[in-house]
Amino acid sequence: MTLHILKVGGKVIDDLALLQPILESFLQKEGKKIIVHGGGKKASELSEKLGIAVQMVNGRRITDAASLEVATMVYAGLFNKQIVALLQSLGGNALGLSGADGNVILAHRRPVKEIDYGFVGDLDQVNAQAIHRLLNADFTPVFCAITHDGQGQLLNTNADTIASSLATAMSTLYEVKLYLCLDKNGVLSNPEDDASVIPSMNAADYERFKAEGIVYAGMLPKLDNAFDALRQGVKEVIICGPESVCYGGGTVIYQD
Amino acid sequence: MTLHILKVGGKVIDDLALLQPILESFLQKEGKKIIVHGGGKKASELSEKLGIAVQMVNGRRITDAASLEVATMVYAGLFNKQIVALLQSLGGNALGLSGADGNVILAHRRPVKEIDYGFVGDLDQVNAQAIHRLLNADFTPVFCAITHDGQGQLLNTNADTIASSLATAMSTLYEVKLYLCLDKNGVLSNPEDDASVIPSMNAADYERFKAEGIVYAGMLPKLDNAFDALRQGVKEVIICGPESVCYGGGTVIYQD
């Protein structure tokens, strides 16, 4: 059975009118589905309004107790429930989840070395059997980027990491396709030309594209994660944008 | 099979240290369990910090779009996930739910007559079968007071109403005991004396207590709701406080 996992983030999260056609076409896919969402700008906006300073150390954001409250409110509350209600209106039986709900994702607070990241969680375990039971009961789980440590502490976790860890963990039970929905419609061979989507890429292609400087900067960690996921059993990773989720296309990443 | 439904609200929601022993002893009960939580002061505090005016018409609070966002963030996000994470740390396999999750509670926006209450939902349907399946899968559902209309709109709904509607709907499948955890340890025969808890009350007692002025004011709608629930199949309603959930006691309301 195929399991489609869609990660959405960025501007489509801030605008339900942009998100709706994406979810609508995602629901058409044959097989089981999971959605993972990031945060959008709302959490930063809310922090600013509340006078909670965004603390950065060496370019990394720190999650103090007040920031964790904001993240929990915006990700697990506002966005998660808006997406669940939207999916329900489109006929998908969505069920919103943090890692604490049903104990589906366990994490631990990132150890303090040079930097104390605060309430940031690094993943320990995705409970694939519990998620499998929810999928079997015909729910479409919708994950926000909040996890817990099993000791009562909520933790802020990277949504991309949750998506790829879910994909890897579920690949023991399903043929998993992971869709990373970004702003552009795929990996572009020319950053100036939105139509220059590279249709597919294997590990050898990736090395060549890196050497030629065709892929660079922010796309590198995403592609590294994609190849990691493939090495760990995920069948296909698709780098796509709002339109390419809806109408096909995007860049299909495969192992070889 | 007995299903215990605990409604918590007020000051214990704002202080997890107060809530923990209540949840701990509630988890000890034999049978299935559901928790329903209200909001506490946090939503009003957050609205105030954000400069969202609390609009009252004829003594009733209006939920405009900004207030609905705050309610969704605080109830479905912060409190719901804090309670779920706390329950998980106590060994209960909690699963946080709004009415939209799994389409478990449907409501409609309250019709505008003299007053437009905004995004306030009146309940249409509790999906007892869906909740039954979650209970059978050994989850302990934790409901916040946010519902949806099935058309993508989230709605703010009274937590007491959710608790008694859940109790009524589930009583077709379970022997339901509904615990309403208030600040005092039960219905008091003397409001000045916290130890004067009336141990039990049937409909005839209630009429007599009303006539004698022993129960009055804010307790009346709660007791009316309790007797309504009993008439609709709920086995027992227990009016209790933090201590009486933990150590037994409270006022047991029964039909006759």
Coordinates of C-alpha atoms in Angstrom, one line a residue:
Chain A
M1 CA 0.0 0.0 0.0
T2 CA 1.3 3.5 -0.8
L3 CA 1.5 6.1 1.9
H4 CA 1.8 9.7 0.6
I5 CA 3.3 12.2 3.1
L6 CA 3.0 15.9 2.3
K7 CA 5.0 18.5 4.1
V8 CA 3.7 22.0 3.7
G9 CA 5.1 25.2 5.1
G10 CA 5.9 28.8 4.4
K11 CA 3.4 31.1 2.7
V12 CA 0.7 28.5 1.9
I13 CA 0.3 28.0 5.7
D14 CA -0.5 31.6 6.2
D15 CA -3.2 31.7 3.5
L16 CA -5.8 29.0 3.5
A17 CA -7.0 30.0 0.0
L18 CA -3.5 29.0 -1.3
L19 CA -3.6 25.8 0.8
Q20 CA -7.0 24.6 -0.2
P21 CA -6.2 23.5 -3.9
I22 CA -3.1 21.7 -2.6
L23 CA -5.0 19.7 0.0
E24 CA -7.8 19.1 -2.5
S25 CA -5.5 17.5 -5.0
F26 CA -3.5 15.7 -2.4
L27 CA -6.6 14.0 -1.1
Q28 CA -7.2 12.6 -4.6
K29 CA -4.1 10.4 -4.4
E30 CA -4.7 6.6 -4.1
G31 CA -3.6 5.1 -0.8
K32 CA -3.1 6.4 2.7
K33 CA -2.1 10.0 3.4
I34 CA -0.3 12.0 6.1
I35 CA 0.2 15.8 6.2
V36 CA 2.9 17.6 8.1
H37 CA 2.8 21.3 8.5
G38 CA 5.3 23.9 9.6
G39 CA 4.7 27.3 11.0
G40 CA 4.5 30.2 8.6
K41 CA 5.1 33.7 9.8
K42 CA 2.3 33.7 12.4
A43 CA 4.4 32.5 15.3
S44 CA 7.0 35.3 14.8
E45 CA 4.3 37.9 14.4
L46 CA 2.6 36.7 17.6
S47 CA 5.9 36.7 19.5
E48 CA 6.5 40.2 18.4
K49 CA 3.1 41.5 19.4
L50 CA 3.6 39.9 22.8
G51 CA 7.0 41.4 23.2
I52 CA 8.7 38.1 23.3
A53 CA 12.2 38.7 21.9
V54 CA 13.4 36.3 19.2
Q55 CA 16.7 35.0 20.6
M56 CA 19.3 34.0 18.0
V57 CA 22.6 32.4 18.9
N58 CA 25.1 31.7 16.0
G59 CA 22.2 32.2 13.6
R60 CA 20.0 29.6 15.4
R61 CA 16.7 30.4 17.0
I62 CA 16.3 29.6 20.8
T63 CA 13.0 28.4 22.1
D64 CA 12.5 29.7 25.7
A65 CA 9.4 28.9 27.7
A66 CA 7.5 31.8 26.3
S67 CA 8.4 31.0 22.7
L68 CA 7.4 27.4 23.3
E69 CA 3.9 28.6 24.5
V70 CA 3.6 30.6 21.3
A71 CA 4.7 27.7 19.1
T72 CA 2.3 25.4 20.8
M73 CA -0.5 27.8 20.4
V74 CA 0.1 28.6 16.7
Y75 CA 1.3 25.2 15.4
A76 CA -0.7 22.8 17.5
G77 CA -3.7 25.1 18.0
L78 CA -4.4 27.6 15.2
F79 CA -2.8 26.1 12.1
N80 CA -3.4 22.5 13.0
K81 CA -7.1 22.9 13.6
Q82 CA -7.6 25.2 10.7
I83 CA -6.0 22.6 8.4
V84 CA -8.0 19.8 10.0
A85 CA -11.3 21.7 9.6
L86 CA -10.4 22.6 6.0
L87 CA -9.6 18.9 5.2
Q88 CA -12.9 17.8 6.8
S89 CA -14.8 20.2 4.6
L90 CA -13.0 18.6 1.6
G91 CA -14.0 15.1 2.6
G92 CA -10.8 14.0 4.3
N93 CA -11.2 12.5 7.8
A94 CA -8.3 14.5 9.3
L95 CA -7.0 14.0 12.8
G96 CA -4.6 16.6 14.2
L97 CA -1.7 15.4 16.1
S98 CA 1.3 16.6 18.1
G99 CA 3.9 14.1 19.1
A100 CA 2.3 13.9 22.5
D101 CA -1.1 12.8 21.1
G102 CA -1.2 9.0 21.3
N103 CA 2.5 9.2 22.1
V104 CA 3.2 9.1 18.4
I105 CA 6.5 11.0 18.4
L106 CA 9.0 11.0 21.2
A107 CA 11.9 13.5 21.4
H108 CA 14.4 14.7 24.0
R109 CA 15.4 18.2 24.8
R110 CA 18.6 19.0 22.8
P111 CA 21.5 18.6 25.2
V112 CA 23.2 21.9 26.2
K113 CA 26.7 22.0 24.8
E114 CA 28.0 25.4 23.6
I115 CA 24.4 26.6 23.0
D116 CA 21.3 26.1 25.1
Y117 CA 18.6 25.8 22.4
G118 CA 15.9 25.8 25.1
F119 CA 12.8 23.6 24.5
V120 CA 14.0 22.3 21.1
G121 CA 13.4 18.6 20.7
D122 CA 15.6 16.1 18.8
L123 CA 13.6 13.1 17.7
D124 CA 14.0 9.7 19.4
Q125 CA 11.2 7.6 18.1
V126 CA 8.3 7.6 15.7
N127 CA 5.6 5.2 16.9
A128 CA 4.9 3.6 13.5
Q129 CA 2.5 1.0 14.8
A130 CA 0.3 3.7 16.5
I131 CA 0.2 5.7 13.3
H132 CA -0.5 2.6 11.3
R133 CA -3.6 1.9 13.5
L134 CA -4.8 5.5 12.9
L135 CA -4.3 5.1 9.1
N136 CA -6.1 1.8 9.2
A137 CA -9.0 3.4 11.0
D138 CA -9.2 5.7 7.9
F139 CA -7.9 8.8 9.6
T140 CA -5.6 11.3 7.7
P141 CA -3.2 12.3 10.4
V142 CA -2.1 16.0 10.4
F143 CA 1.1 16.6 12.3
C144 CA 2.3 19.8 13.7
A145 CA 5.9 20.4 14.7
I146 CA 5.4 20.0 18.4
T147 CA 6.6 16.8 20.1
H148 CA 7.1 15.7 23.7
D149 CA 9.6 13.9 25.9
G150 CA 7.2 11.5 27.6
Q151 CA 7.8 13.2 30.9
G152 CA 5.3 16.0 30.4
Q153 CA 7.5 18.4 28.5
L154 CA 6.4 19.7 25.1
L155 CA 9.2 20.4 22.6
N156 CA 9.5 22.5 19.5
T157 CA 10.8 20.3 16.6
N158 CA 11.8 21.0 13.0
A159 CA 8.9 20.2 10.7
D160 CA 11.2 18.9 7.9
T161 CA 12.8 16.5 10.3
I162 CA 9.4 15.3 11.5
A163 CA 8.3 14.7 7.8
S164 CA 11.4 12.8 6.9
S165 CA 11.5 10.8 10.1
L166 CA 7.8 9.9 9.6
A167 CA 8.6 8.8 6.1
T168 CA 11.5 6.7 7.1
A169 CA 9.6 5.0 10.1
M170 CA 6.5 4.3 8.0
S171 CA 8.5 2.8 5.1
T172 CA 8.7 -0.5 7.1
L173 CA 5.0 -0.8 6.6
Y174 CA 4.2 1.2 3.4
E175 CA 5.7 2.2 0.1
V176 CA 6.2 5.8 1.1
K177 CA 6.3 8.8 -1.2
L178 CA 7.4 12.1 0.5
Y179 CA 6.3 15.4 -1.0
L180 CA 8.2 18.5 0.2
C181 CA 6.0 21.4 -0.9
L182 CA 8.2 24.5 -1.2
D183 CA 7.6 27.9 -2.9
K184 CA 9.1 26.9 -6.3
N185 CA 7.6 24.1 -8.4
G186 CA 10.7 21.9 -8.0
V187 CA 14.5 22.1 -8.2
L188 CA 15.3 24.7 -10.8
S189 CA 18.2 24.4 -13.2
N190 CA 18.0 28.2 -13.6
P191 CA 16.9 30.0 -10.5
E192 CA 15.7 32.9 -12.6
D193 CA 13.4 30.7 -14.6
D194 CA 10.5 29.1 -12.7
A195 CA 9.8 26.8 -15.6
S196 CA 13.3 25.2 -15.5
V197 CA 12.2 22.4 -13.2
I198 CA 14.6 19.4 -13.2
P199 CA 12.1 16.5 -13.7
S200 CA 14.1 13.9 -11.8
M201 CA 17.4 13.4 -10.0
N202 CA 19.3 10.4 -8.7
A203 CA 22.4 10.4 -6.5
A204 CA 24.8 10.6 -9.4
D205 CA 22.8 13.6 -10.9
Y206 CA 22.9 15.3 -7.5
E207 CA 26.7 15.1 -7.4
R208 CA 27.0 16.5 -10.9
F209 CA 24.5 19.3 -10.2
K210 CA 26.4 20.2 -7.0
A211 CA 29.8 20.2 -8.9
E212 CA 28.2 22.4 -11.7
G213 CA 26.8 24.8 -9.1
I214 CA 23.2 24.1 -10.4
V215 CA 22.0 23.3 -6.9
Y216 CA 23.3 25.3 -3.9
A217 CA 22.6 27.1 -0.7
G218 CA 19.2 26.3 1.0
M219 CA 18.4 23.5 -1.4
L220 CA 21.5 21.4 -0.3
P221 CA 20.3 20.4 3.2
K222 CA 16.8 19.6 1.8
L223 CA 18.3 17.3 -0.9
D224 CA 20.8 15.7 1.6
N225 CA 17.7 14.9 3.7
A226 CA 15.9 13.6 0.7
F227 CA 18.7 11.2 -0.2
D228 CA 19.1 10.1 3.5
A229 CA 15.3 9.3 3.5
L230 CA 15.8 7.2 0.3
R231 CA 18.7 5.3 1.8
Q232 CA 16.5 4.5 4.8
G233 CA 13.7 2.9 2.7
V234 CA 11.6 5.8 1.5
K235 CA 10.6 5.0 -2.1
E236 CA 10.5 8.5 -3.6
V237 CA 10.9 12.1 -2.5
I238 CA 9.2 14.7 -4.6
I239 CA 10.4 18.4 -4.3
C240 CA 7.4 20.3 -5.5
G241 CA 5.5 23.6 -5.2
P242 CA 1.9 24.5 -4.8
E243 CA 1.1 24.0 -8.5
S244 CA 3.2 20.9 -9.0
V245 CA 1.3 19.1 -6.1
C246 CA -1.9 19.9 -7.9
Y247 CA -1.0 19.3 -11.5
G248 CA 1.9 16.8 -11.2
G249 CA 5.5 17.6 -11.9
G250 CA 8.1 18.7 -9.4
T251 CA 11.5 17.1 -9.1
V252 CA 11.4 13.4 -8.3
I253 CA 14.4 12.3 -6.2
Y254 CA 15.2 8.7 -6.4
Q255 CA 18.1 6.5 -5.1
D256 CA 19.6 5.4 -8.4
Chain B
M1 CA -18.5 -1.0 30.5
T2 CA -18.2 2.2 32.5
L3 CA -17.1 5.4 30.8
H4 CA -15.9 8.2 33.2
I5 CA -16.1 11.7 31.7
L6 CA -14.3 14.4 33.7
K7 CA -14.8 18.1 33.0
V8 CA -12.2 20.4 34.3
G9 CA -12.0 24.1 34.1
G10 CA -11.3 27.3 36.0
K11 CA -8.2 27.6 38.2
V12 CA -6.9 24.0 37.9
I13 CA -6.4 24.6 34.1
D14 CA -4.2 27.5 34.7
D15 CA -1.9 25.6 37.1
L16 CA -0.7 22.2 36.0
A17 CA 0.5 21.4 39.6
L18 CA -3.1 21.6 40.7
L19 CA -4.3 19.5 37.7
Q20 CA -1.8 16.7 38.1
P21 CA -3.2 15.0 41.2
I22 CA -6.7 15.2 39.7
L23 CA -5.7 13.6 36.5
E24 CA -3.5 11.0 38.4
S25 CA -6.4 9.8 40.4
F26 CA -8.9 10.0 37.5
L27 CA -6.6 7.6 35.5
Q28 CA -7.0 5.1 38.4
K29 CA -10.7 4.6 37.7
E30 CA -11.8 1.3 36.2
G31 CA -13.2 1.6 32.7
K32 CA -12.8 4.0 29.8
K33 CA -12.1 7.7 30.3
I34 CA -12.6 11.0 28.5
I35 CA -11.5 14.4 29.7
V36 CA -13.1 17.7 28.7
H37 CA -11.4 21.0 29.5
G38 CA -12.4 24.6 29.5
G39 CA -10.3 27.6 29.2
G40 CA -9.1 29.2 32.3
K41 CA -8.0 32.8 32.4
K42 CA -5.3 32.5 29.7
A43 CA -7.5 33.3 26.7
S44 CA -8.7 36.6 28.3
E45 CA -5.2 37.5 29.3
L46 CA -3.9 36.8 25.8
S47 CA -6.7 38.8 24.2
E48 CA -5.9 41.7 26.5
K49 CA -2.2 41.6 25.6
L50 CA -3.0 41.6 21.9
G51 CA -5.5 44.5 22.3
I52 CA -8.5 42.4 21.3
A53 CA -11.4 43.9 23.1
V54 CA -13.7 41.5 24.9
Q55 CA -17.1 42.4 23.5
M56 CA -20.1 41.8 25.7
V57 CA -23.7 42.1 24.6
N58 CA -26.4 41.7 27.3
G59 CA -23.8 40.1 29.6
R60 CA -22.8 37.6 26.9
R61 CA -19.4 37.4 25.4
I62 CA -19.1 37.7 21.6
T63 CA -16.5 35.6 19.6
D64 CA -15.3 37.7 16.7
A65 CA -12.7 36.3 14.2
A66 CA -9.7 37.5 16.4
S67 CA -11.2 36.1 19.6
L68 CA -11.8 32.7 17.8
E69 CA -8.1 32.7 16.8
V70 CA -7.2 33.3 20.5
A71 CA -9.6 30.6 21.7
T72 CA -8.3 28.1 19.1
M73 CA -4.7 28.8 20.1
V74 CA -5.2 28.6 23.9
Y75 CA -7.8 25.8 24.1
A76 CA -6.9 23.5 21.2
G77 CA -3.2 24.4 21.3
L78 CA -1.7 25.3 24.6
F79 CA -4.0 23.8 27.2
N80 CA -4.9 20.7 25.2
K81 CA -1.3 19.8 24.4
Q82 CA -0.1 20.5 28.0
I83 CA -2.9 18.2 29.4
V84 CA -2.1 15.5 26.8
A85 CA 1.6 15.6 27.6
L86 CA 0.9 15.6 31.3
L87 CA -1.4 12.6 30.9
Q88 CA 1.2 10.8 28.8
S89 CA 3.7 11.3 31.6
L90 CA 1.2 9.7 34.0
G91 CA 0.7 6.6 31.8
G92 CA -2.5 7.6 30.1
N93 CA -2.5 7.3 26.3
A94 CA -4.2 10.7 25.8
L95 CA -5.3 11.9 22.4
G96 CA -6.2 15.6 22.1
L97 CA -9.3 16.4 20.1
S98 CA -11.2 19.4 18.8
G99 CA -14.6 18.7 17.3
A100 CA -13.0 18.9 13.9
D101 CA -10.5 16.1 14.5
G102 CA -12.0 12.9 13.2
N103 CA -15.2 14.9 12.8
V104 CA -16.2 13.9 16.3
I105 CA -18.4 16.9 17.2
L106 CA -20.4 18.9 14.7
A107 CA -21.9 22.3 15.5
H108 CA -23.5 25.2 13.6
R109 CA -22.8 28.9 14.1
R110 CA -25.5 30.3 16.4
P111 CA -28.1 32.0 14.3
V112 CA -28.2 35.8 14.5
K113 CA -31.4 36.9 16.1
E114 CA -31.2 40.0 18.4
I115 CA -27.5 39.3 19.1
D116 CA -24.8 38.1 16.7
Y117 CA -22.6 36.0 18.9
G118 CA -20.0 35.6 16.2
F119 CA -18.2 32.3 15.9
V120 CA -20.0 30.6 18.7
G121 CA -21.2 27.0 17.9
D122 CA -24.3 25.3 19.1
L123 CA -23.9 21.5 19.0
D124 CA -25.6 19.4 16.3
Q125 CA -24.0 16.0 16.7
V126 CA -21.6 14.0 18.7
N127 CA -20.1 11.2 16.6
A128 CA -20.4 8.4 19.3
Q129 CA -19.2 5.7 17.0
A130 CA -16.0 7.5 16.1
I131 CA -15.3 8.2 19.8
H132 CA -16.1 4.6 20.6
R133 CA -13.5 3.4 18.1
L134 CA -10.9 5.7 19.7
L135 CA -11.8 4.4 23.2
N136 CA -11.6 0.8 21.9
A137 CA -8.1 1.6 20.6
D138 CA -7.2 2.4 24.2
F139 CA -6.9 6.2 23.7
T140 CA -8.1 8.6 26.4
P141 CA -9.6 11.4 24.4
V142 CA -9.0 14.9 25.7
F143 CA -11.6 17.4 24.3
C144 CA -11.1 21.1 24.1
A145 CA -14.1 23.5 23.6
I146 CA -13.5 24.1 19.9
T147 CA -15.9 22.4 17.4
H148 CA -16.5 22.9 13.6
D149 CA -19.4 23.1 11.2
G150 CA -18.1 20.6 8.6
Q151 CA -17.7 23.4 6.1
G152 CA -14.2 24.4 7.3
Q153 CA -15.3 26.9 10.0
L154 CA -14.0 26.4 13.6
L155 CA -16.4 27.4 16.3
N156 CA -16.1 28.3 20.0
T157 CA -18.4 26.1 22.1
N158 CA -19.2 25.9 25.8
A159 CA -17.1 23.2 27.5
D160 CA -19.9 22.3 30.0
T161 CA -22.2 21.7 27.0
I162 CA -19.6 19.6 25.3
A163 CA -19.2 17.5 28.4
S164 CA -22.9 16.9 29.0
S165 CA -23.5 16.2 25.2
L166 CA -20.7 13.7 25.1
A167 CA -22.0 12.1 28.3
T168 CA -25.5 11.8 26.8
A169 CA -24.3 10.6 23.3
M170 CA -22.0 8.0 24.8
S171 CA -24.6 6.6 27.2
T172 CA -26.1 4.6 24.3
L173 CA -22.8 2.5 24.4
Y174 CA -21.6 2.8 28.0
E175 CA -22.7 3.3 31.6
V176 CA -21.6 6.9 31.8
K177 CA -20.5 8.8 34.9
L178 CA -20.0 12.5 34.4
Y179 CA -17.7 14.4 36.9
L180 CA -18.0 18.1 36.9
C181 CA -14.9 19.4 38.7
L182 CA -15.6 22.9 40.1
D183 CA -13.7 24.9 42.7
K184 CA -15.7 23.6 45.8
N185 CA -15.7 20.0 46.7
G186 CA -19.4 19.5 45.9
V187 CA -22.8 21.2 46.3
L188 CA -22.6 22.9 49.7
S189 CA -25.5 23.1 52.1
N190 CA -23.8 26.2 53.7
P191 CA -21.8 28.3 51.2
E192 CA -19.6 29.5 54.1
D193 CA -18.6 26.0 55.1
D194 CA -16.5 24.1 52.6
A195 CA -17.1 20.9 54.6
S196 CA -20.9 21.0 54.2
V197 CA -21.0 19.0 51.0
I198 CA -24.3 17.4 50.3
P199 CA -23.4 13.8 49.6
S200 CA -26.2 13.0 47.2
M201 CA -29.2 14.6 45.6
N202 CA -32.1 13.3 43.5
A203 CA -34.7 15.3 41.6
A204 CA -37.0 15.5 44.6
D205 CA -34.2 16.7 46.9
Y206 CA -33.3 19.3 44.3
E207 CA -36.8 20.8 44.2
R208 CA -36.7 21.0 48.0
F209 CA -33.2 22.5 48.1
K210 CA -34.3 25.1 45.6
A211 CA -37.4 25.9 47.6
E212 CA -35.4 26.3 50.7
G213 CA -32.8 28.5 49.0
I214 CA -30.0 26.0 49.7
V215 CA -29.0 25.9 46.1
Y216 CA -29.1 29.1 44.0
A217 CA -27.4 31.3 41.5
G218 CA -24.6 29.8 39.4
M219 CA -25.3 26.3 40.7
L220 CA -28.8 26.1 39.2
P221 CA -27.9 25.9 35.5
K222 CA -25.2 23.3 36.4
L223 CA -27.7 21.2 38.3
D224 CA -30.4 21.6 35.6
N225 CA -27.9 20.4 33.1
A226 CA -27.0 17.5 35.4
F227 CA -30.7 16.4 35.7
D228 CA -31.1 16.8 31.9
A229 CA -28.2 14.5 31.3
L230 CA -29.6 11.9 33.7
R231 CA -33.0 12.0 31.9
Q232 CA -31.1 11.4 28.7
G233 CA -29.5 8.2 29.9
V234 CA -26.4 9.3 31.9
K235 CA -26.1 7.0 34.9
E236 CA -24.6 9.4 37.4
V237 CA -23.4 13.0 37.6
I238 CA -20.9 13.9 40.3
I239 CA -20.4 17.6 41.2
C240 CA -16.9 17.6 42.7
G241 CA -13.8 19.7 43.3
P242 CA -10.1 19.0 43.1
E243 CA -9.9 17.1 46.3
S244 CA -13.1 15.1 45.9
V245 CA -12.0 13.8 42.5
C246 CA -8.9 12.5 44.2
Y247 CA -10.2 11.2 47.5
G248 CA -13.9 10.4 46.6
G249 CA -16.8 12.4 47.8
G250 CA -18.5 15.3 46.0
T251 CA -22.2 15.4 45.4
V252 CA -23.7 12.5 43.5
I253 CA -26.7 13.5 41.4
Y254 CA -29.0 10.8 40.4
Q255 CA -32.4 10.6 38.8
D256 CA -34.5 9.2 41.6

